[in-house]
PDB file of C-alpha atoms in Angstrom:
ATOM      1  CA  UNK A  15      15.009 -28.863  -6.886  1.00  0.00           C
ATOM      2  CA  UNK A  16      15.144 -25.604  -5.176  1.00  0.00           C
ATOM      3  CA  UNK A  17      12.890 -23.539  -7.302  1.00  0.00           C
ATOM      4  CA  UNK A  18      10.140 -25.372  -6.371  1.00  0.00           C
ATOM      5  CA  UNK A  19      10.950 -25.063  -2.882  1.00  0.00           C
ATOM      6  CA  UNK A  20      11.188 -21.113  -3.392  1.00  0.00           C
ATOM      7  CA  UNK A  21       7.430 -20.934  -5.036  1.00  0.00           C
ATOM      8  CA  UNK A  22       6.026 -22.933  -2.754  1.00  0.00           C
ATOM      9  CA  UNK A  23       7.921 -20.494   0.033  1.00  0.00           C
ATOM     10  CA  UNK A  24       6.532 -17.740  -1.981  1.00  0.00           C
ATOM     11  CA  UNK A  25       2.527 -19.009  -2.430  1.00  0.00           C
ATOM     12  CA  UNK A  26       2.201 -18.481   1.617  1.00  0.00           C
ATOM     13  CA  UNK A  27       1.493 -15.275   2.796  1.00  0.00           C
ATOM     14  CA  UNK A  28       4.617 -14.890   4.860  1.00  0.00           C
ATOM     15  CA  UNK A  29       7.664 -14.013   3.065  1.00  0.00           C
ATOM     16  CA  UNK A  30      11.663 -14.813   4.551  1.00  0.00           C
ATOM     17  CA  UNK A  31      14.072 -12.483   4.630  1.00  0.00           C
ATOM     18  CA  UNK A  32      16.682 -15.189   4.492  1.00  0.00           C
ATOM     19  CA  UNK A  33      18.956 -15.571   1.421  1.00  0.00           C
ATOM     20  CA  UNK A  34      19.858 -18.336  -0.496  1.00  0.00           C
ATOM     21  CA  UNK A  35      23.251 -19.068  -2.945  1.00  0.00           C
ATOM     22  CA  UNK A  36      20.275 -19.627  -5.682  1.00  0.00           C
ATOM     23  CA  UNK A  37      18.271 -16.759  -5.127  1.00  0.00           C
ATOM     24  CA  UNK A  38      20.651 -14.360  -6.184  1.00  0.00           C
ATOM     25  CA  UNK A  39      21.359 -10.960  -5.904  1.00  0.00           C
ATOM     26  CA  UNK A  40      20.196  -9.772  -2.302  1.00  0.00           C
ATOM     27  CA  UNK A  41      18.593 -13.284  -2.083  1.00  0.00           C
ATOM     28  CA  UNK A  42      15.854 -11.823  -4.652  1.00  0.00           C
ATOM     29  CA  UNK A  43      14.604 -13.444  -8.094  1.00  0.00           C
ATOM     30  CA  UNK A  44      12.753 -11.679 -10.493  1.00  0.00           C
ATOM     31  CA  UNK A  45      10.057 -14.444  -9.991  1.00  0.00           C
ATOM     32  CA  UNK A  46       9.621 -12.922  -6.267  1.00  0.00           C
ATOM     33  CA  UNK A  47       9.717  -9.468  -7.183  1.00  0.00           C
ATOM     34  CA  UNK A  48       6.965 -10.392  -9.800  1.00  0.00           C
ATOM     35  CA  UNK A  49       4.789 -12.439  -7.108  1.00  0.00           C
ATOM     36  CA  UNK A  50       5.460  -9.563  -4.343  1.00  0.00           C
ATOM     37  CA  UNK A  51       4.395  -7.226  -6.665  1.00  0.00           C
ATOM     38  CA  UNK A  52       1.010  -9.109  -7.655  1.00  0.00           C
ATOM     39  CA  UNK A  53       0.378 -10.347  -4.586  1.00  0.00           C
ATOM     40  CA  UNK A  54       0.467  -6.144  -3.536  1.00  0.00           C
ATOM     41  CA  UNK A  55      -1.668  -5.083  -6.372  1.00  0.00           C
ATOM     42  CA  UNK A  56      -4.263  -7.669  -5.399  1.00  0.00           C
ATOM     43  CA  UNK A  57      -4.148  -6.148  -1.978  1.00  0.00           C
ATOM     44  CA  UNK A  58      -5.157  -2.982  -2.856  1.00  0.00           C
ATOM     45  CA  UNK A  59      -6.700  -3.145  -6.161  1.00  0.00           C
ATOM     46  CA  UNK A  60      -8.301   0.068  -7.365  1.00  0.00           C
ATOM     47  CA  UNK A  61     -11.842   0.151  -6.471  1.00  0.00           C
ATOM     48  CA  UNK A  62     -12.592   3.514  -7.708  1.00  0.00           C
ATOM     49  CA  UNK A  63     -12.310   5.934 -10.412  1.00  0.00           C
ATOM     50  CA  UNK A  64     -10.123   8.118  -9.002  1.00  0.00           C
ATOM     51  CA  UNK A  65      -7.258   5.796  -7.851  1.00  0.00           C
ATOM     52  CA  UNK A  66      -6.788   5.320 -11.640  1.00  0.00           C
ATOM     53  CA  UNK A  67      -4.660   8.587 -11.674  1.00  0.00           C
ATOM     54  CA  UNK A  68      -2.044   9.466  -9.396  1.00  0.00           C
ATOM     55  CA  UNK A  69      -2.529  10.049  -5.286  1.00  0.00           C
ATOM     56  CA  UNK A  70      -0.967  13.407  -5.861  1.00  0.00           C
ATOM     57  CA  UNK A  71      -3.872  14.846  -8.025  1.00  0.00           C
ATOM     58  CA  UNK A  72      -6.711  13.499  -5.934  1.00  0.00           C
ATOM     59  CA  UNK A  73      -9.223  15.956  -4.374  1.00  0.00           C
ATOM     60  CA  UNK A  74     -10.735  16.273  -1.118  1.00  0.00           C
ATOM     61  CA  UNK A  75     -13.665  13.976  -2.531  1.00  0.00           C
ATOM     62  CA  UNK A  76     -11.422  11.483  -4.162  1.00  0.00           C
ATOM     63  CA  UNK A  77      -9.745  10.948  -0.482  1.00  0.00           C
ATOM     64  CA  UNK A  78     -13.298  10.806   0.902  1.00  0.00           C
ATOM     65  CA  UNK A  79     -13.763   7.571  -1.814  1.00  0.00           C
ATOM     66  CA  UNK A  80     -10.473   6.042  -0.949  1.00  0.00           C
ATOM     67  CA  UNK A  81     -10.552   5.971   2.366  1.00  0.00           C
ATOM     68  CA  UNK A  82     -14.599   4.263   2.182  1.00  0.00           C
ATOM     69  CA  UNK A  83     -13.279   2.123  -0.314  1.00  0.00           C
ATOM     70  CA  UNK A  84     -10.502   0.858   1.725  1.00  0.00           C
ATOM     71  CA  UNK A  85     -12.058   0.325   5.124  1.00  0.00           C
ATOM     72  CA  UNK A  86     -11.338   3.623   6.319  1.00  0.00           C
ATOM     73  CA  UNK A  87     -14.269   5.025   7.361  1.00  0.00           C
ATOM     74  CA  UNK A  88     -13.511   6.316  11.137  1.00  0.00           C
ATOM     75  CA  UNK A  89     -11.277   9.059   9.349  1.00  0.00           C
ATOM     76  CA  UNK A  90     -13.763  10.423   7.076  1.00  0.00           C
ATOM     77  CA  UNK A  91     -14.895  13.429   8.990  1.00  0.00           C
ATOM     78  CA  UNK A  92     -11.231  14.051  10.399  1.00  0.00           C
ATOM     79  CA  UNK A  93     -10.120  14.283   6.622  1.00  0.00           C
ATOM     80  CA  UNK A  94     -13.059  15.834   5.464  1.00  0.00           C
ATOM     81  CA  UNK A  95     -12.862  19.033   8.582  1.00  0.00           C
ATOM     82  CA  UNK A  96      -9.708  19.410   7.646  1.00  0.00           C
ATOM     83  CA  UNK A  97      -9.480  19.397   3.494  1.00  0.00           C
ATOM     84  CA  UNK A  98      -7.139  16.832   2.959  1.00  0.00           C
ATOM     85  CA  UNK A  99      -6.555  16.245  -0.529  1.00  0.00           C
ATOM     86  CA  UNK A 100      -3.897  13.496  -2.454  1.00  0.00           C
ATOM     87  CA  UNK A 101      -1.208  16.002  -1.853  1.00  0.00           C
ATOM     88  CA  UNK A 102      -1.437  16.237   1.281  1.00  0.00           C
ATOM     89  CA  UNK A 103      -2.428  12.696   2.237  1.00  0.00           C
ATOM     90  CA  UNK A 104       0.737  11.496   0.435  1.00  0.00           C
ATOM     91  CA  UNK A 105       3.172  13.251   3.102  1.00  0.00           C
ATOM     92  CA  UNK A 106       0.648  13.098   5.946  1.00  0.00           C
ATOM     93  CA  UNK A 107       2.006  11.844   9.266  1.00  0.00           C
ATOM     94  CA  UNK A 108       0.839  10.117  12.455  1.00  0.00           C
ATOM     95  CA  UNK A 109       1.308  13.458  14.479  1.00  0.00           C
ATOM     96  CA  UNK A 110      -0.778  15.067  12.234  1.00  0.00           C
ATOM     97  CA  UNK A 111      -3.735  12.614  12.201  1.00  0.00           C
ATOM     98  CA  UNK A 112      -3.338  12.807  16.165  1.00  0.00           C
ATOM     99  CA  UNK A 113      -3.556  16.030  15.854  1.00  0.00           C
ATOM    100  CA  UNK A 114      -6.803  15.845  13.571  1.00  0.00           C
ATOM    101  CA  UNK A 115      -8.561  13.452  16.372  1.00  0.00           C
ATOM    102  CA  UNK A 116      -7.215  10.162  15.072  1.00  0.00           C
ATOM    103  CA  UNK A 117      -5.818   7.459  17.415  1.00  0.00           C
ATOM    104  CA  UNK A 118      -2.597   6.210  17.259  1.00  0.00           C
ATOM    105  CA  UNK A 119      -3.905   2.837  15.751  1.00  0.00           C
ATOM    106  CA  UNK A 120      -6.371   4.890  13.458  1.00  0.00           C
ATOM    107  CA  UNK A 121      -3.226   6.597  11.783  1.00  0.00           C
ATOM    108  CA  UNK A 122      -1.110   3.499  11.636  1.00  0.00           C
ATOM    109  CA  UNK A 123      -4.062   1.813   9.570  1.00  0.00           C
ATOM    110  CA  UNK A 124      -4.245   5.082   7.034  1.00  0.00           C
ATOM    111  CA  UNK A 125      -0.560   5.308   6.724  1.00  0.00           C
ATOM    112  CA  UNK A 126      -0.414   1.340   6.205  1.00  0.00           C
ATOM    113  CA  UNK A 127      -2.697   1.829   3.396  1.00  0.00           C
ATOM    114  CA  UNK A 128      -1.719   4.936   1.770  1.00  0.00           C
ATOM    115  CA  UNK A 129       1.588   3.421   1.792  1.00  0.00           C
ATOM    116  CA  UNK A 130       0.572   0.195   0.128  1.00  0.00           C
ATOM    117  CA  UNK A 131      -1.233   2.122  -2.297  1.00  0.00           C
ATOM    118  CA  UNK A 132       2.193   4.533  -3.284  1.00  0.00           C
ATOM    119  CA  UNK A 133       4.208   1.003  -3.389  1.00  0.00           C
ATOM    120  CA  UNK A 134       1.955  -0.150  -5.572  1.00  0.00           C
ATOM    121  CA  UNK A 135       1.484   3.275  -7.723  1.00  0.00           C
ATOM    122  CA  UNK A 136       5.526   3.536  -7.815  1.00  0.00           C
ATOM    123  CA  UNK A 137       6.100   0.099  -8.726  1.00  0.00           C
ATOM    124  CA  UNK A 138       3.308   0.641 -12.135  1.00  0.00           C
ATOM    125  CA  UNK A 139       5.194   3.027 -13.324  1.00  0.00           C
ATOM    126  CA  UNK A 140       8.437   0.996 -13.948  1.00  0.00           C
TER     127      UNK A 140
END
C-alpha cells in the first residue's frame, strides 16, 4: 500500500525531502532516483549537436547554441565579448557574469541551467 502512495508522491512535480521506514536508505528508492533522473533529462534534453559531447570540449560557438537553445539569449553577447567556451562555462561564477554585464538574476538562470545540464551529463555516465 505504500508504493503506490510513493509514485503517486513522485508523478507531481514537487519532490519531499521527508523519509519513510519503506523508502530506505536516506529515504531514497532506486525507483526515485530513476524518475528524478528522467524527469531531469526531460528538462534539459539535448537540443543540439554539440551537447552530445561533453560541456568541457564545447567551443565559443557551441556555448553561443546552448545558451539560444535553452532560453538564454540575454547572455549571448556577454559570452560571446568575452570567449567563453565549455571550459570555462563549467566553473563560471555569478561574480564573474556580474562582472561580464549580467544581472544577478541573469547569472542565477545560466548557472541553474548549466548546472542542470552537468547533473544530467554526470549522472549518463554512470
Amino acid at each position: 500500500q505504500q508504493q503506490p502512495r510513493l509514485r503517486q508522491r513522485l508523478s507531481t512535480s514537487s519532490f519531499s525531502t521527508r523519509t519513510s521506514p519503506s523508502l530506505g536508505v536516506n529515504g531514497t528508492t532506486r525507483f526515485a532516483k530513476n524518475h528524478l533522473r528522467e524527469q531531469l533529462q526531460r528538462a534539459i534534453a539535448p537540443t543540439s549537436n554539440s551537447e552530445s559531447i561533453p560541456m568541457q570540449l564545447w567551443s565559443e560557438e557551441d556555448v553561443l547554441q546552448w545558451l539560444e537553445d535553452n532560453k538564454l539569449s540575454f547572455a549571448k553577447s556577454a559570452f560571446a565579448k568575452n570567449c567563453i567556451d565549455g571550459s570555462i562555462l563549467k566553473v563560471l561564477h555569478e561574480n564573474a557574469m556580474k562582472e561580464m554585464g549580467l544581472s544577478s538574476l541573469q547569472s542565477i538562470c545560466v548557472i541553474g541551467k548549466r548546472d542542470a545540464h552537468l547533473l544530467v551529463e554526470s549522472a549518463s555516465d554512470v
